[in-house]
């Protein structure tokens, strides 16, 4: 089996803003949505951008933790559930609710939230093949062995010239 973090896909703030806005354009014809449920923490930034574009001001969170040291997934824990009051705004089973996360990887997080809101519209900016069937709308697919580096996890750093790196 290939290494799950073989390739790096670093995303700048500009790139992320463009991709999240592209997601909003794509979602504009799938609504209207009564509220957004944001999967924290990764869903916070795309939720802010999409909610701004679609004019949605009612935002709820569902807090899920699973990756302990950035690249290894542990047991998935729901730290905060979705408020009943928000679920009730949509139709039965979460119809009319938009769920947003930054990405879907193995699909474990999406599965847990989908079980809470089976009829909600599930959107992510990025998707990997294993999780893709759980997402209704996304922008860019990357291979399963790619690790996506989000701008909030990155900083500017010196890069060795290619000639030095290739000399070893
Ligand atoms: O499809 P999966 O394999 O479940 O992985 C995707 C999830 O993993 C990351 O969240 P993480 O649990 O690292 O927490 P964070 O959002 O707080 O960074 C990411 O934001 C997704 O929510
Ligand atoms: O590729 C990824 N990048 C950042 N966080 C993640 N959580 C699961 N997969 C990823
Ligand atoms: Mg997350």
PDB file of C-alpha atoms and ligand atoms in Angstrom:
ATOM      1  CA  UNK A   1       0.000   0.000   0.000  1.00  0.00           C
ATOM      2  CA  UNK A   2       1.288   3.506  -0.801  1.00  0.00           C
ATOM      3  CA  UNK A   3       2.444   5.826   1.951  1.00  0.00           C
ATOM      4  CA  UNK A   4      -0.577   7.931   2.981  1.00  0.00           C
ATOM      5  CA  UNK A   5       1.590  11.104   3.010  1.00  0.00           C
ATOM      6  CA  UNK A   6       3.699  10.573  -0.135  1.00  0.00           C
ATOM      7  CA  UNK A   7       2.980  13.918  -1.769  1.00  0.00           C
ATOM      8  CA  UNK A   8       2.622  17.403  -0.360  1.00  0.00           C
ATOM      9  CA  UNK A   9      -0.076  19.815  -1.514  1.00  0.00           C
ATOM     10  CA  UNK A  10       0.586  23.180   0.173  1.00  0.00           C
ATOM     11  CA  UNK A  11      -2.227  25.738  -0.097  1.00  0.00           C
ATOM     12  CA  UNK A  12      -1.682  29.501   0.278  1.00  0.00           C
ATOM     13  CA  UNK A  13      -4.264  31.890   1.784  1.00  0.00           C
ATOM     14  CA  UNK A  14      -4.960  33.287  -1.714  1.00  0.00           C
ATOM     15  CA  UNK A  15      -5.451  29.849  -3.163  1.00  0.00           C
ATOM     16  CA  UNK A  16      -7.680  28.775  -0.281  1.00  0.00           C
ATOM     17  CA  UNK A  17      -9.813  31.915  -0.601  1.00  0.00           C
ATOM     18  CA  UNK A  18     -10.238  31.284  -4.346  1.00  0.00           C
ATOM     19  CA  UNK A  19     -11.140  27.630  -3.805  1.00  0.00           C
ATOM     20  CA  UNK A  20     -13.603  28.397  -0.989  1.00  0.00           C
ATOM     21  CA  UNK A  21     -15.225  31.095  -3.142  1.00  0.00           C
ATOM     22  CA  UNK A  22     -15.464  28.600  -6.025  1.00  0.00           C
ATOM     23  CA  UNK A  23     -17.224  26.259  -3.585  1.00  0.00           C
ATOM     24  CA  UNK A  24     -19.696  29.040  -2.737  1.00  0.00           C
ATOM     25  CA  UNK A  25     -20.417  29.606  -6.446  1.00  0.00           C
ATOM     26  CA  UNK A  26     -21.097  25.908  -6.877  1.00  0.00           C
ATOM     27  CA  UNK A  27     -23.349  25.802  -3.784  1.00  0.00           C
ATOM     28  CA  UNK A  28     -25.348  28.864  -4.811  1.00  0.00           C
ATOM     29  CA  UNK A  29     -27.650  26.787  -7.012  1.00  0.00           C
ATOM     30  CA  UNK A  30     -28.069  23.962  -4.440  1.00  0.00           C
ATOM     31  CA  UNK A  31     -29.788  26.049  -1.739  1.00  0.00           C
ATOM     32  CA  UNK A  32     -31.502  27.806  -0.182  1.00  0.00           C
ATOM     33  CA  UNK A  33     -29.932  26.745   3.113  1.00  0.00           C
ATOM     34  CA  UNK A  34     -31.461  27.571   6.492  1.00  0.00           C
ATOM     35  CA  UNK A  35     -28.161  27.371   8.347  1.00  0.00           C
ATOM     36  CA  UNK A  36     -24.565  26.187   8.110  1.00  0.00           C
ATOM     37  CA  UNK A  37     -23.172  23.496  10.385  1.00  0.00           C
ATOM     38  CA  UNK A  38     -19.402  23.949  10.509  1.00  0.00           C
ATOM     39  CA  UNK A  39     -17.185  20.973  11.400  1.00  0.00           C
ATOM     40  CA  UNK A  40     -14.469  22.489  13.585  1.00  0.00           C
ATOM     41  CA  UNK A  41     -11.787  23.343  13.450  1.00  0.00           C
ATOM     42  CA  UNK A  42     -10.910  22.851   9.773  1.00  0.00           C
ATOM     43  CA  UNK A  43     -14.357  23.968   8.630  1.00  0.00           C
ATOM     44  CA  UNK A  44     -14.126  27.373  10.328  1.00  0.00           C
ATOM     45  CA  UNK A  45     -12.317  29.299   7.572  1.00  0.00           C
ATOM     46  CA  UNK A  46     -14.262  27.863   4.605  1.00  0.00           C
ATOM     47  CA  UNK A  47     -17.499  28.385   6.545  1.00  0.00           C
ATOM     48  CA  UNK A  48     -16.696  32.080   7.035  1.00  0.00           C
ATOM     49  CA  UNK A  49     -16.027  32.510   3.304  1.00  0.00           C
ATOM     50  CA  UNK A  50     -19.015  30.488   2.036  1.00  0.00           C
ATOM     51  CA  UNK A  51     -21.467  31.999   4.560  1.00  0.00           C
ATOM     52  CA  UNK A  52     -20.336  35.483   3.528  1.00  0.00           C
ATOM     53  CA  UNK A  53     -20.880  34.730  -0.159  1.00  0.00           C
ATOM     54  CA  UNK A  54     -24.276  33.051   0.319  1.00  0.00           C
ATOM     55  CA  UNK A  55     -25.555  35.554   2.908  1.00  0.00           C
ATOM     56  CA  UNK A  56     -26.068  32.913   5.599  1.00  0.00           C
ATOM     57  CA  UNK A  57     -25.803  34.275   9.135  1.00  0.00           C
ATOM     58  CA  UNK A  58     -26.943  31.311  11.204  1.00  0.00           C
ATOM     59  CA  UNK A  59     -23.864  29.192  11.902  1.00  0.00           C
ATOM     60  CA  UNK A  60     -23.684  26.190  14.220  1.00  0.00           C
ATOM     61  CA  UNK A  61     -20.655  24.047  15.033  1.00  0.00           C
ATOM     62  CA  UNK A  62     -20.109  20.350  15.491  1.00  0.00           C
ATOM     63  CA  UNK A  63     -16.739  19.748  17.142  1.00  0.00           C
ATOM     64  CA  UNK A  64     -14.941  16.579  16.054  1.00  0.00           C
ATOM     65  CA  UNK A  65     -11.360  15.551  16.846  1.00  0.00           C
ATOM     66  CA  UNK A  66      -9.496  12.638  15.333  1.00  0.00           C
ATOM     67  CA  UNK A  67      -6.000  13.524  14.052  1.00  0.00           C
ATOM     68  CA  UNK A  68      -3.637  13.763  17.029  1.00  0.00           C
ATOM     69  CA  UNK A  69      -0.277  14.715  15.551  1.00  0.00           C
ATOM     70  CA  UNK A  70      -1.300  16.086  12.144  1.00  0.00           C
ATOM     71  CA  UNK A  71      -0.833  12.923  10.115  1.00  0.00           C
ATOM     72  CA  UNK A  72      -1.997   9.969  12.241  1.00  0.00           C
ATOM     73  CA  UNK A  73      -5.684   9.427  12.897  1.00  0.00           C
ATOM     74  CA  UNK A  74      -6.777   8.244  16.323  1.00  0.00           C
ATOM     75  CA  UNK A  75     -10.175   7.469  17.784  1.00  0.00           C
ATOM     76  CA  UNK A  76     -12.780   9.949  16.593  1.00  0.00           C
ATOM     77  CA  UNK A  77     -14.422  11.961  19.376  1.00  0.00           C
ATOM     78  CA  UNK A  78     -17.429  14.280  19.123  1.00  0.00           C
ATOM     79  CA  UNK A  79     -16.631  17.098  21.566  1.00  0.00           C
ATOM     80  CA  UNK A  80     -19.808  19.083  20.851  1.00  0.00           C
ATOM     81  CA  UNK A  81     -23.055  17.951  19.182  1.00  0.00           C
ATOM     82  CA  UNK A  82     -25.328  20.006  16.893  1.00  0.00           C
ATOM     83  CA  UNK A  83     -28.023  21.961  18.769  1.00  0.00           C
ATOM     84  CA  UNK A  84     -31.540  20.517  18.267  1.00  0.00           C
ATOM     85  CA  UNK A  85     -32.839  24.037  17.624  1.00  0.00           C
ATOM     86  CA  UNK A  86     -30.626  24.298  14.521  1.00  0.00           C
ATOM     87  CA  UNK A  87     -31.473  20.821  13.232  1.00  0.00           C
ATOM     88  CA  UNK A  88     -35.182  21.700  13.552  1.00  0.00           C
ATOM     89  CA  UNK A  89     -34.750  24.707  11.218  1.00  0.00           C
ATOM     90  CA  UNK A  90     -34.369  22.450   8.211  1.00  0.00           C
ATOM     91  CA  UNK A  91     -36.673  19.683   7.051  1.00  0.00           C
ATOM     92  CA  UNK A  92     -36.573  16.175   8.550  1.00  0.00           C
ATOM     93  CA  UNK A  93     -33.069  14.674   8.975  1.00  0.00           C
ATOM     94  CA  UNK A  94     -31.308  17.983   8.304  1.00  0.00           C
ATOM     95  CA  UNK A  95     -32.712  18.800   4.861  1.00  0.00           C
ATOM     96  CA  UNK A  96     -31.956  22.458   4.116  1.00  0.00           C
ATOM     97  CA  UNK A  97     -28.827  22.481   6.283  1.00  0.00           C
ATOM     98  CA  UNK A  98     -25.392  22.996   4.709  1.00  0.00           C
ATOM     99  CA  UNK A  99     -22.494  21.161   6.388  1.00  0.00           C
ATOM    100  CA  UNK A 100     -18.983  22.492   5.667  1.00  0.00           C
ATOM    101  CA  UNK A 101     -15.512  21.069   6.310  1.00  0.00           C
ATOM    102  CA  UNK A 102     -12.109  21.860   4.808  1.00  0.00           C
ATOM    103  CA  UNK A 103     -11.593  18.370   3.395  1.00  0.00           C
ATOM    104  CA  UNK A 104     -12.694  14.785   3.436  1.00  0.00           C
ATOM    105  CA  UNK A 105      -9.904  12.189   3.676  1.00  0.00           C
ATOM    106  CA  UNK A 106     -10.872   8.682   4.873  1.00  0.00           C
ATOM    107  CA  UNK A 107     -14.474   9.887   5.274  1.00  0.00           C
ATOM    108  CA  UNK A 108     -14.685   8.951   8.982  1.00  0.00           C
ATOM    109  CA  UNK A 109     -15.497  12.484  10.138  1.00  0.00           C
ATOM    110  CA  UNK A 110     -18.028  12.998   7.351  1.00  0.00           C
ATOM    111  CA  UNK A 111     -19.692   9.658   8.172  1.00  0.00           C
ATOM    112  CA  UNK A 112     -20.224  10.611  11.812  1.00  0.00           C
ATOM    113  CA  UNK A 113     -21.747  13.998  10.879  1.00  0.00           C
ATOM    114  CA  UNK A 114     -23.831  12.507   8.052  1.00  0.00           C
ATOM    115  CA  UNK A 115     -25.342  10.085  10.563  1.00  0.00           C
ATOM    116  CA  UNK A 116     -26.469  13.142  12.578  1.00  0.00           C
ATOM    117  CA  UNK A 117     -27.937  14.952   9.510  1.00  0.00           C
ATOM    118  CA  UNK A 118     -28.556  12.352   6.764  1.00  0.00           C
ATOM    119  CA  UNK A 119     -30.346  14.764   4.398  1.00  0.00           C
ATOM    120  CA  UNK A 120     -28.048  17.775   4.841  1.00  0.00           C
ATOM    121  CA  UNK A 121     -25.922  19.023   1.937  1.00  0.00           C
ATOM    122  CA  UNK A 122     -22.305  18.139   2.691  1.00  0.00           C
ATOM    123  CA  UNK A 123     -19.592  20.383   1.169  1.00  0.00           C
ATOM    124  CA  UNK A 124     -15.795  20.427   1.400  1.00  0.00           C
ATOM    125  CA  UNK A 125     -13.132  22.386  -0.438  1.00  0.00           C
ATOM    126  CA  UNK A 126     -10.884  19.353  -1.035  1.00  0.00           C
ATOM    127  CA  UNK A 127     -11.609  15.628  -1.280  1.00  0.00           C
ATOM    128  CA  UNK A 128      -9.599  12.417  -1.372  1.00  0.00           C
ATOM    129  CA  UNK A 129     -10.994   9.316  -3.132  1.00  0.00           C
ATOM    130  CA  UNK A 130     -11.955   7.345   0.012  1.00  0.00           C
ATOM    131  CA  UNK A 131     -14.100  10.155   1.384  1.00  0.00           C
ATOM    132  CA  UNK A 132     -15.438  11.532  -1.877  1.00  0.00           C
ATOM    133  CA  UNK A 133     -18.656   9.430  -1.948  1.00  0.00           C
ATOM    134  CA  UNK A 134     -19.731  11.111   1.307  1.00  0.00           C
ATOM    135  CA  UNK A 135     -19.537  14.662  -0.108  1.00  0.00           C
ATOM    136  CA  UNK A 136     -22.235  16.325  -2.226  1.00  0.00           C
ATOM    137  CA  UNK A 137     -20.105  19.243  -3.448  1.00  0.00           C
ATOM    138  CA  UNK A 138     -16.335  19.829  -3.445  1.00  0.00           C
ATOM    139  CA  UNK A 139     -13.819  21.743  -5.554  1.00  0.00           C
ATOM    140  CA  UNK A 140     -10.515  19.855  -5.938  1.00  0.00           C
ATOM    141  CA  UNK A 141      -9.701  16.164  -5.624  1.00  0.00           C
ATOM    142  CA  UNK A 142      -6.194  15.041  -4.617  1.00  0.00           C
ATOM    143  CA  UNK A 143      -4.867  11.487  -4.464  1.00  0.00           C
ATOM    144  CA  UNK A 144      -5.191   9.475  -1.253  1.00  0.00           C
ATOM    145  CA  UNK A 145      -1.406   9.592  -0.705  1.00  0.00           C
ATOM    146  CA  UNK A 146      -1.324  13.411  -0.763  1.00  0.00           C
ATOM    147  CA  UNK A 147      -1.197  15.466   2.442  1.00  0.00           C
ATOM    148  CA  UNK A 148      -2.861  18.872   2.148  1.00  0.00           C
ATOM    149  CA  UNK A 149      -1.075  21.660   4.068  1.00  0.00           C
ATOM    150  CA  UNK A 150      -3.505  24.443   4.969  1.00  0.00           C
ATOM    151  CA  UNK A 151      -2.330  28.074   5.187  1.00  0.00           C
ATOM    152  CA  UNK A 152      -3.142  28.303   8.910  1.00  0.00           C
ATOM    153  CA  UNK A 153      -0.617  25.477   9.550  1.00  0.00           C
ATOM    154  CA  UNK A 154       2.183  27.011   7.437  1.00  0.00           C
ATOM    155  CA  UNK A 155       4.772  29.778   7.767  1.00  0.00           C
ATOM    156  CA  UNK A 156       7.395  31.288   5.474  1.00  0.00           C
ATOM    157  CA  UNK A 157      10.643  29.316   5.568  1.00  0.00           C
ATOM    158  CA  UNK A 158      13.956  29.223   3.647  1.00  0.00           C
ATOM    159  CA  UNK A 159      14.016  26.685   0.804  1.00  0.00           C
ATOM    160  CA  UNK A 160      17.227  24.912  -0.222  1.00  0.00           C
ATOM    161  CA  UNK A 161      18.011  25.577  -3.925  1.00  0.00           C
ATOM    162  CA  UNK A 162      17.024  22.565  -6.021  1.00  0.00           C
ATOM    163  CA  UNK A 163      20.683  21.999  -7.049  1.00  0.00           C
ATOM    164  CA  UNK A 164      21.720  21.569  -3.362  1.00  0.00           C
ATOM    165  CA  UNK A 165      18.807  19.267  -2.580  1.00  0.00           C
ATOM    166  CA  UNK A 166      19.443  17.034  -5.611  1.00  0.00           C
ATOM    167  CA  UNK A 167      23.192  16.765  -4.755  1.00  0.00           C
ATOM    168  CA  UNK A 168      22.124  15.309  -1.402  1.00  0.00           C
TER     169      UNK A 168
HETATM  170  O1  LIG B   1     -12.017  12.168   6.417  1.00  0.00           O
HETATM  171  P1  LIG B   1     -11.210  12.061   7.680  1.00  0.00           P
HETATM  172  O2  LIG B   1     -10.143  10.998   7.594  1.00  0.00           O
HETATM  173  O3  LIG B   1     -12.055  11.891   8.896  1.00  0.00           O
HETATM  174  O4  LIG B   1     -10.360  13.399   7.822  1.00  0.00           O
HETATM  175  C1  LIG B   1     -10.897  14.679   7.589  1.00  0.00           C
HETATM  176  C2  LIG B   1     -10.956  15.475   8.861  1.00  0.00           C
HETATM  177  O5  LIG B   1      -9.636  15.584   9.440  1.00  0.00           O
HETATM  178  C3  LIG B   1      -9.345  16.933   9.721  1.00  0.00           C
HETATM  179  O6  LIG B   1      -9.829  17.321  10.989  1.00  0.00           O
HETATM  180  P2  LIG B   1      -9.042  16.971  12.352  1.00  0.00           P
HETATM  181  O7  LIG B   1      -9.712  15.791  13.002  1.00  0.00           O
HETATM  182  O8  LIG B   1      -7.586  16.858  12.082  1.00  0.00           O
HETATM  183  O9  LIG B   1      -9.296  18.205  13.304  1.00  0.00           O
HETATM  184  P3  LIG B   1      -9.238  19.768  13.033  1.00  0.00           P
HETATM  185  O10 LIG B   1     -10.315  20.081  12.031  1.00  0.00           O
HETATM  186  O11 LIG B   1      -9.505  20.353  14.366  1.00  0.00           O
HETATM  187  O12 LIG B   1      -7.874  20.107  12.499  1.00  0.00           O
HETATM  188  C4  LIG B   1     -10.104  17.699   8.659  1.00  0.00           C
HETATM  189  O13 LIG B   1     -10.384  19.039   9.083  1.00  0.00           O
HETATM  190  C5  LIG B   1     -11.394  16.910   8.541  1.00  0.00           C
HETATM  191  O14 LIG B   1     -12.347  17.323   9.498  1.00  0.00           O
HETATM  192  O1  LIG B   2      -4.467  15.943   4.059  1.00  0.00           O
HETATM  193  C1  LIG B   2      -4.796  16.463   5.155  1.00  0.00           C
HETATM  194  N1  LIG B   2      -4.331  17.707   5.524  1.00  0.00           N
HETATM  195  C2  LIG B   2      -4.660  18.303   6.686  1.00  0.00           C
HETATM  196  N2  LIG B   2      -5.465  17.728   7.586  1.00  0.00           N
HETATM  197  C3  LIG B   2      -5.962  16.503   7.301  1.00  0.00           C
HETATM  198  N3  LIG B   2      -6.766  15.720   8.024  1.00  0.00           N
HETATM  199  C4  LIG B   2      -6.952  14.604   7.324  1.00  0.00           C
HETATM  200  N4  LIG B   2      -6.283  14.617   6.170  1.00  0.00           N
HETATM  201  C5  LIG B   2      -5.647  15.829   6.110  1.00  0.00           C
HETATM  202 MG1  LIG B   3     -11.520  18.753  10.950  1.00  0.00          MG
END
